[in-house]
PDB file of C-alpha atoms in Angstrom:
ATOM      1  CA  TYR A   1    -141.964 -26.418  80.380  1.00 54.00           C
ATOM      2  CA  LEU A   2    -140.899 -22.939  80.668  1.00 59.00           C
ATOM      3  CA  PRO A   3    -142.307 -20.077  78.480  1.00 69.00           C
ATOM      4  CA  VAL A   4    -139.734 -19.532  75.728  1.00 70.00           C
ATOM      5  CA  PRO A   5    -138.452 -15.931  75.276  1.00 70.00           C
ATOM      6  CA  SER A   6    -138.525 -14.909  71.643  1.00 67.00           C
ATOM      7  CA  SER A   7    -135.800 -12.310  71.298  1.00 67.00           C
ATOM      8  CA  ALA A   8    -132.848 -13.011  68.868  1.00 66.00           C
ATOM      9  CA  LEU A   9    -130.419 -12.149  71.680  1.00 64.00           C
ATOM     10  CA  PHE A  10    -131.882 -14.839  73.933  1.00 69.00           C
ATOM     11  CA  HIS A  11    -131.686 -17.335  71.169  1.00 64.00           C
ATOM     12  CA  ALA A  12    -128.060 -16.478  70.352  1.00 65.00           C
ATOM     13  CA  HIS A  13    -127.263 -17.101  74.013  1.00 65.00           C
ATOM     14  CA  TRP A  14    -129.107 -20.347  74.188  1.00 67.00           C
ATOM     15  CA  VAL A  15    -127.215 -21.663  71.072  1.00 65.00           C
ATOM     16  CA  ARG A  16    -123.955 -20.689  72.303  1.00 63.00           C
ATOM     17  CA  LEU A  17    -124.403 -21.257  75.887  1.00 58.00           C
ATOM     18  CA  SER A  18    -122.295 -24.252  76.164  1.00 54.00           C
ATOM     19  CA  GLU A  19    -119.649 -26.481  74.567  1.00 57.00           C
ATOM     20  CA  GLN A  20    -122.221 -29.123  74.341  1.00 55.00           C
ATOM     21  CA  TRP A  21    -123.329 -27.755  70.921  1.00 59.00           C
ATOM     22  CA  ASN A  22    -120.073 -29.002  69.648  1.00 59.00           C
ATOM     23  CA  ALA A  23    -120.279 -32.789  70.484  1.00 60.00           C
ATOM     24  CA  GLU A  24    -122.763 -35.166  69.084  1.00 59.00           C
ATOM     25  CA  HIS A  25    -123.709 -37.151  72.435  1.00 61.00           C
ATOM     26  CA  GLU A  26    -123.118 -34.256  74.619  1.00 77.00           C
ATOM     27  CA  LEU A  27    -125.719 -32.192  72.549  1.00 81.00           C
ATOM     28  CA  VAL A  28    -128.437 -34.998  72.911  1.00 85.00           C
ATOM     29  CA  ASP A  29    -127.886 -35.069  76.656  1.00 83.00           C
ATOM     30  CA  ALA A  30    -128.123 -31.362  76.932  1.00 81.00           C
ATOM     31  CA  LEU A  31    -131.331 -31.129  75.112  1.00 84.00           C
ATOM     32  CA  ARG A  32    -132.897 -33.969  76.967  1.00 87.00           C
ATOM     33  CA  VAL A  33    -132.737 -31.793  80.110  1.00 82.00           C
ATOM     34  CA  ASP A  34    -133.278 -28.387  78.621  1.00 80.00           C
ATOM     35  CA  PRO A  35    -136.326 -26.837  80.180  1.00 78.00           C
ATOM     36  CA  LEU A  36    -136.903 -24.764  77.126  1.00 77.00           C
ATOM     37  CA  MET A  37    -137.217 -27.963  74.856  1.00 81.00           C
ATOM     38  CA  PRO A  38    -139.103 -28.596  72.505  1.00 86.00           C
ATOM     39  CA  GLU A  39    -140.154 -25.014  71.704  1.00 83.00           C
ATOM     40  CA  MET A  40    -136.637 -23.595  71.608  1.00 82.00           C
ATOM     41  CA  LEU A  41    -135.453 -26.224  69.218  1.00 85.00           C
ATOM     42  CA  HIS A  42    -138.354 -25.421  66.884  1.00 87.00           C
ATOM     43  CA  ARG A  43    -137.474 -21.843  66.946  1.00 84.00           C
ATOM     44  CA  HIS A  44    -133.760 -22.664  66.378  1.00 85.00           C
ATOM     45  CA  LEU A  45    -134.555 -24.599  63.381  1.00 87.00           C
ATOM     46  CA  ALA A  46    -136.634 -21.674  61.854  1.00 85.00           C
ATOM     47  CA  SER A  47    -133.943 -19.063  62.940  1.00 82.00           C
ATOM     48  CA  GLY A  48    -131.602 -19.543  60.039  1.00 81.00           C
ATOM     49  CA  GLU A  49    -128.730 -20.305  62.673  1.00 79.00           C
ATOM     50  CA  CYS A  50    -129.046 -23.985  62.954  1.00 82.00           C
ATOM     51  CA  GLY A  51    -125.957 -24.550  60.611  1.00 82.00           C
ATOM     52  CA  ILE A  52    -123.567 -23.831  63.484  1.00 79.00           C
ATOM     53  CA  ASN A  53    -124.030 -27.444  64.622  1.00 81.00           C
ATOM     54  CA  ARG A  54    -123.477 -30.301  62.276  1.00 82.00           C
ATOM     55  CA  HIS A  55    -124.681 -32.794  64.967  1.00 85.00           C
ATOM     56  CA  LEU A  56    -128.232 -31.384  65.266  1.00 89.00           C
ATOM     57  CA  PRO A  57    -129.664 -33.922  62.830  1.00 93.00           C
ATOM     58  CA  HIS A  58    -128.260 -36.825  64.992  1.00 92.00           C
ATOM     59  CA  ALA A  59    -129.780 -35.186  68.039  1.00 91.00           C
ATOM     60  CA  VAL A  60    -133.082 -34.581  66.487  1.00 93.00           C
ATOM     61  CA  ALA A  61    -133.344 -38.207  65.369  1.00 94.00           C
ATOM     62  CA  VAL A  62    -132.489 -39.490  68.927  1.00 94.00           C
ATOM     63  CA  LEU A  63    -135.028 -37.241  70.487  1.00 93.00           C
ATOM     64  CA  VAL A  64    -137.729 -38.009  68.108  1.00 94.00           C
ATOM     65  CA  GLY A  65    -136.975 -41.706  68.597  1.00 94.00           C
ATOM     66  CA  GLU A  66    -137.160 -41.374  72.369  1.00 94.00           C
ATOM     67  CA  GLY A  67    -140.497 -39.368  71.888  1.00 93.00           C
ATOM     68  CA  ARG A  68    -139.028 -36.169  73.352  1.00 91.00           C
ATOM     69  CA  LEU A  69    -139.855 -34.336  70.152  1.00 92.00           C
ATOM     70  CA  ASP A  70    -142.910 -34.730  68.009  1.00 92.00           C
ATOM     71  CA  ARG A  71    -141.828 -35.992  64.594  1.00 93.00           C
ATOM     72  CA  GLY A  72    -144.770 -34.329  62.880  1.00 90.00           C
ATOM     73  CA  ARG A  73    -144.021 -31.006  64.310  1.00 91.00           C
ATOM     74  CA  VAL A  74    -140.404 -31.135  63.641  1.00 93.00           C
ATOM     75  CA  GLY A  75    -141.077 -32.359  60.050  1.00 90.00           C
ATOM     76  CA  ALA A  76    -143.405 -29.434  59.435  1.00 89.00           C
ATOM     77  CA  VAL A  77    -140.893 -26.859  60.691  1.00 91.00           C
ATOM     78  CA  VAL A  78    -138.126 -28.330  58.688  1.00 91.00           C
ATOM     79  CA  ILE A  79    -140.158 -28.631  55.518  1.00 88.00           C
ATOM     80  CA  GLU A  80    -141.277 -25.201  55.844  1.00 89.00           C
ATOM     81  CA  GLN A  81    -137.867 -23.884  56.217  1.00 89.00           C
ATOM     82  CA  LEU A  82    -136.598 -25.604  53.068  1.00 85.00           C
ATOM     83  CA  SER A  83    -138.130 -22.750  50.991  1.00 84.00           C
ATOM     84  CA  ALA A  84    -136.852 -20.121  53.556  1.00 85.00           C
ATOM     85  CA  THR A  85    -133.845 -17.787  52.668  1.00 82.00           C
ATOM     86  CA  GLN A  86    -131.151 -19.068  55.156  1.00 82.00           C
ATOM     87  CA  ARG A  87    -127.429 -19.659  55.195  1.00 85.00           C
ATOM     88  CA  VAL A  88    -126.135 -22.489  53.190  1.00 85.00           C
ATOM     89  CA  SER A  89    -124.795 -24.248  56.381  1.00 87.00           C
ATOM     90  CA  SER A  90    -128.349 -24.139  57.857  1.00 88.00           C
ATOM     91  CA  MET A  91    -129.888 -25.425  54.610  1.00 88.00           C
ATOM     92  CA  ARG A  92    -127.403 -28.369  54.978  1.00 90.00           C
ATOM     93  CA  VAL A  93    -128.394 -29.182  58.527  1.00 91.00           C
ATOM     94  CA  LEU A  94    -131.961 -28.962  57.600  1.00 92.00           C
ATOM     95  CA  ALA A  95    -131.483 -31.316  54.662  1.00 90.00           C
ATOM     96  CA  ASN A  96    -129.719 -33.739  56.993  1.00 91.00           C
ATOM     97  CA  ILE A  97    -132.777 -33.790  59.244  1.00 93.00           C
ATOM     98  CA  VAL A  98    -135.135 -34.881  56.699  1.00 91.00           C
ATOM     99  CA  PRO A  99    -133.949 -38.383  56.146  1.00 90.00           C
ATOM    100  CA  THR A 100    -133.558 -38.723  59.925  1.00 91.00           C
ATOM    101  CA  LEU A 101    -137.459 -38.134  60.267  1.00 91.00           C
ATOM    102  CA  ASP A 102    -138.235 -40.837  57.465  1.00 88.00           C
ATOM    103  CA  LEU A 103    -140.794 -38.260  56.134  1.00 84.00           C
ATOM    104  CA  ARG A 104    -143.152 -39.594  53.419  1.00 85.00           C
ATOM    105  CA  ALA A 105    -144.110 -37.576  50.395  1.00 84.00           C
ATOM    106  CA  GLU A 106    -147.739 -37.444  51.275  1.00 83.00           C
ATOM    107  CA  GLU A 107    -146.754 -35.664  54.745  1.00 84.00           C
ATOM    108  CA  VAL A 108    -145.451 -32.809  52.864  1.00 84.00           C
ATOM    109  CA  PRO A 109    -147.935 -29.664  53.074  1.00 78.00           C
ATOM    110  CA  GLY A 110    -148.418 -28.432  49.637  1.00 82.00           C
ATOM    111  CA  ARG A 111    -147.392 -31.603  48.162  1.00 88.00           C
ATOM    112  CA  LEU A 112    -145.743 -31.627  44.658  1.00 92.00           C
ATOM    113  CA  PRO A 113    -146.248 -27.817  43.918  1.00 91.00           C
ATOM    114  CA  TYR A 114    -144.537 -26.935  47.040  1.00 91.00           C
ATOM    115  CA  LEU A 115    -141.468 -29.318  46.353  1.00 92.00           C
ATOM    116  CA  VAL A 116    -141.399 -28.112  42.854  1.00 92.00           C
ATOM    117  CA  GLY A 117    -141.132 -24.649  43.937  1.00 91.00           C
ATOM    118  CA  VAL A 118    -138.393 -25.674  46.509  1.00 89.00           C
ATOM    119  CA  LEU A 119    -136.512 -27.532  43.748  1.00 91.00           C
ATOM    120  CA  SER A 120    -136.513 -24.414  41.760  1.00 90.00           C
ATOM    121  CA  THR A 121    -134.682 -22.294  44.064  1.00 87.00           C
ATOM    122  CA  ALA A 122    -133.002 -24.377  46.780  1.00 84.00           C
ATOM    123  CA  HIS A 123    -129.342 -25.136  47.548  1.00 83.00           C
ATOM    124  CA  ALA A 124    -128.019 -28.407  46.055  1.00 85.00           C
ATOM    125  CA  SER A 125    -128.042 -30.009  49.473  1.00 83.00           C
ATOM    126  CA  ILE A 126    -131.824 -29.587  49.758  1.00 87.00           C
ATOM    127  CA  ALA A 127    -132.642 -30.520  46.240  1.00 89.00           C
ATOM    128  CA  LYS A 128    -131.179 -33.990  46.599  1.00 88.00           C
ATOM    129  CA  VAL A 129    -133.329 -34.640  49.680  1.00 89.00           C
ATOM    130  CA  VAL A 130    -136.567 -32.993  48.128  1.00 89.00           C
ATOM    131  CA  LEU A 131    -136.227 -34.784  44.628  1.00 92.00           C
ATOM    132  CA  PRO A 132    -137.173 -38.383  45.962  1.00 91.00           C
ATOM    133  CA  LEU A 133    -140.256 -36.867  47.839  1.00 91.00           C
ATOM    134  CA  ALA A 134    -141.280 -34.935  44.565  1.00 92.00           C
ATOM    135  CA  ILE A 135    -140.929 -38.137  42.490  1.00 91.00           C
ATOM    136  CA  ASP A 136    -142.993 -39.975  44.851  1.00 89.00           C
ATOM    137  CA  LEU A 137    -145.862 -37.362  44.455  1.00 90.00           C
ATOM    138  CA  VAL A 138    -145.989 -37.358  40.666  1.00 89.00           C
ATOM    139  CA  GLY A 139    -149.296 -38.683  39.454  1.00 85.00           C
ATOM    140  CA  SER A 140    -149.722 -37.534  35.907  1.00 85.00           C
ATOM    141  CA  GLU A 141    -147.803 -36.651  32.756  1.00 85.00           C
ATOM    142  CA  ASP A 142    -148.376 -32.835  33.503  1.00 89.00           C
ATOM    143  CA  GLU A 143    -146.981 -33.236  36.955  1.00 89.00           C
ATOM    144  CA  LEU A 144    -143.954 -35.098  35.474  1.00 89.00           C
ATOM    145  CA  GLY A 145    -143.369 -32.485  32.945  1.00 88.00           C
ATOM    146  CA  ASP A 146    -143.454 -29.753  35.611  1.00 92.00           C
ATOM    147  CA  LEU A 147    -140.775 -31.676  37.743  1.00 92.00           C
ATOM    148  CA  ALA A 148    -138.716 -32.609  34.547  1.00 91.00           C
ATOM    149  CA  ARG A 149    -138.517 -28.901  33.462  1.00 91.00           C
ATOM    150  CA  THR A 150    -137.631 -27.701  36.913  1.00 93.00           C
ATOM    151  CA  VAL A 151    -134.910 -30.338  37.464  1.00 93.00           C
ATOM    152  CA  SER A 152    -133.375 -29.893  33.972  1.00 90.00           C
ATOM    153  CA  GLY A 153    -132.918 -26.330  34.675  1.00 89.00           C
ATOM    154  CA  ARG A 154    -130.539 -27.150  37.649  1.00 90.00           C
ATOM    155  CA  PRO A 155    -126.965 -27.434  37.394  1.00 90.00           C
ATOM    156  CA  GLU A 156    -126.537 -30.692  39.194  1.00 89.00           C
ATOM    157  CA  LYS A 157    -126.147 -33.563  37.009  1.00 90.00           C
ATOM    158  CA  ALA A 158    -127.093 -36.061  39.722  1.00 90.00           C
ATOM    159  CA  LEU A 159    -130.624 -34.882  39.919  1.00 89.00           C
ATOM    160  CA  ARG A 160    -131.250 -35.173  36.246  1.00 89.00           C
ATOM    161  CA  GLN A 161    -129.786 -38.837  36.481  1.00 89.00           C
ATOM    162  CA  ARG A 162    -132.015 -39.663  39.325  1.00 88.00           C
ATOM    163  CA  LEU A 163    -135.191 -38.361  37.558  1.00 88.00           C
ATOM    164  CA  ARG A 164    -134.109 -40.317  34.449  1.00 86.00           C
ATOM    165  CA  LYS A 165    -133.558 -43.529  36.525  1.00 86.00           C
ATOM    166  CA  GLU A 166    -136.944 -43.086  38.047  1.00 81.00           C
ATOM    167  CA  LEU A 167    -138.601 -42.877  34.513  1.00 77.00           C
ATOM    168  CA  VAL A 168    -138.001 -46.518  33.676  1.00 71.00           C
ATOM    169  CA  PRO A 169    -141.279 -48.602  33.474  1.00 61.00           C
ATOM    170  CA  LYS A 170    -140.914 -50.457  36.656  1.00 52.00           C
ATOM    171  CA  ARG A 171    -140.741 -47.271  38.708  1.00 64.00           C
ATOM    172  CA  LEU A 172    -142.350 -43.822  37.750  1.00 63.00           C
ATOM    173  CA  GLY A 173    -143.063 -44.861  34.205  1.00 60.00           C
ATOM    174  CA  ALA A 174    -145.470 -47.669  35.269  1.00 63.00           C
ATOM    175  CA  ARG A 175    -147.524 -45.280  37.523  1.00 59.00           C
ATOM    176  CA  LEU A 176    -148.330 -42.866  34.608  1.00 53.00           C
TER     177      LEU A 176
END
């Protein structure tokens, strides 16, 4: 692998270098042979610019499945970026990467407190992905109270409905 330049100008050029960033399968093929992979992709995910390509979640899933990207490292970068200030388009792309990695709640650094913090400030596209992970981490009535207060303060009705659904005795209620 080549050392990866860190300048914003280089990053902008790398991302906009070719039309391949605009086509799903061509993007995967381009990233497979890019000598700056995987470092440049990790930097791209953290740059706030990943929203320029809606095909990125598919490409990440394929490359992780092929073993060209480390699932744990990509997951750590994406989870960390969920609390960063980024453009809404980038937040959507990051949110769409999470399910492709099949992340488990116990893999989230910071666990429930981190996810509650993300839920309290994140865009709706992030919140709908983070809530199931947070629900899986609830282990006490106090934690449930923190999560419920955070979710109830959000404007999205679907999040509140999801949490209520999980409270039935066969699900979350049975664990507490």
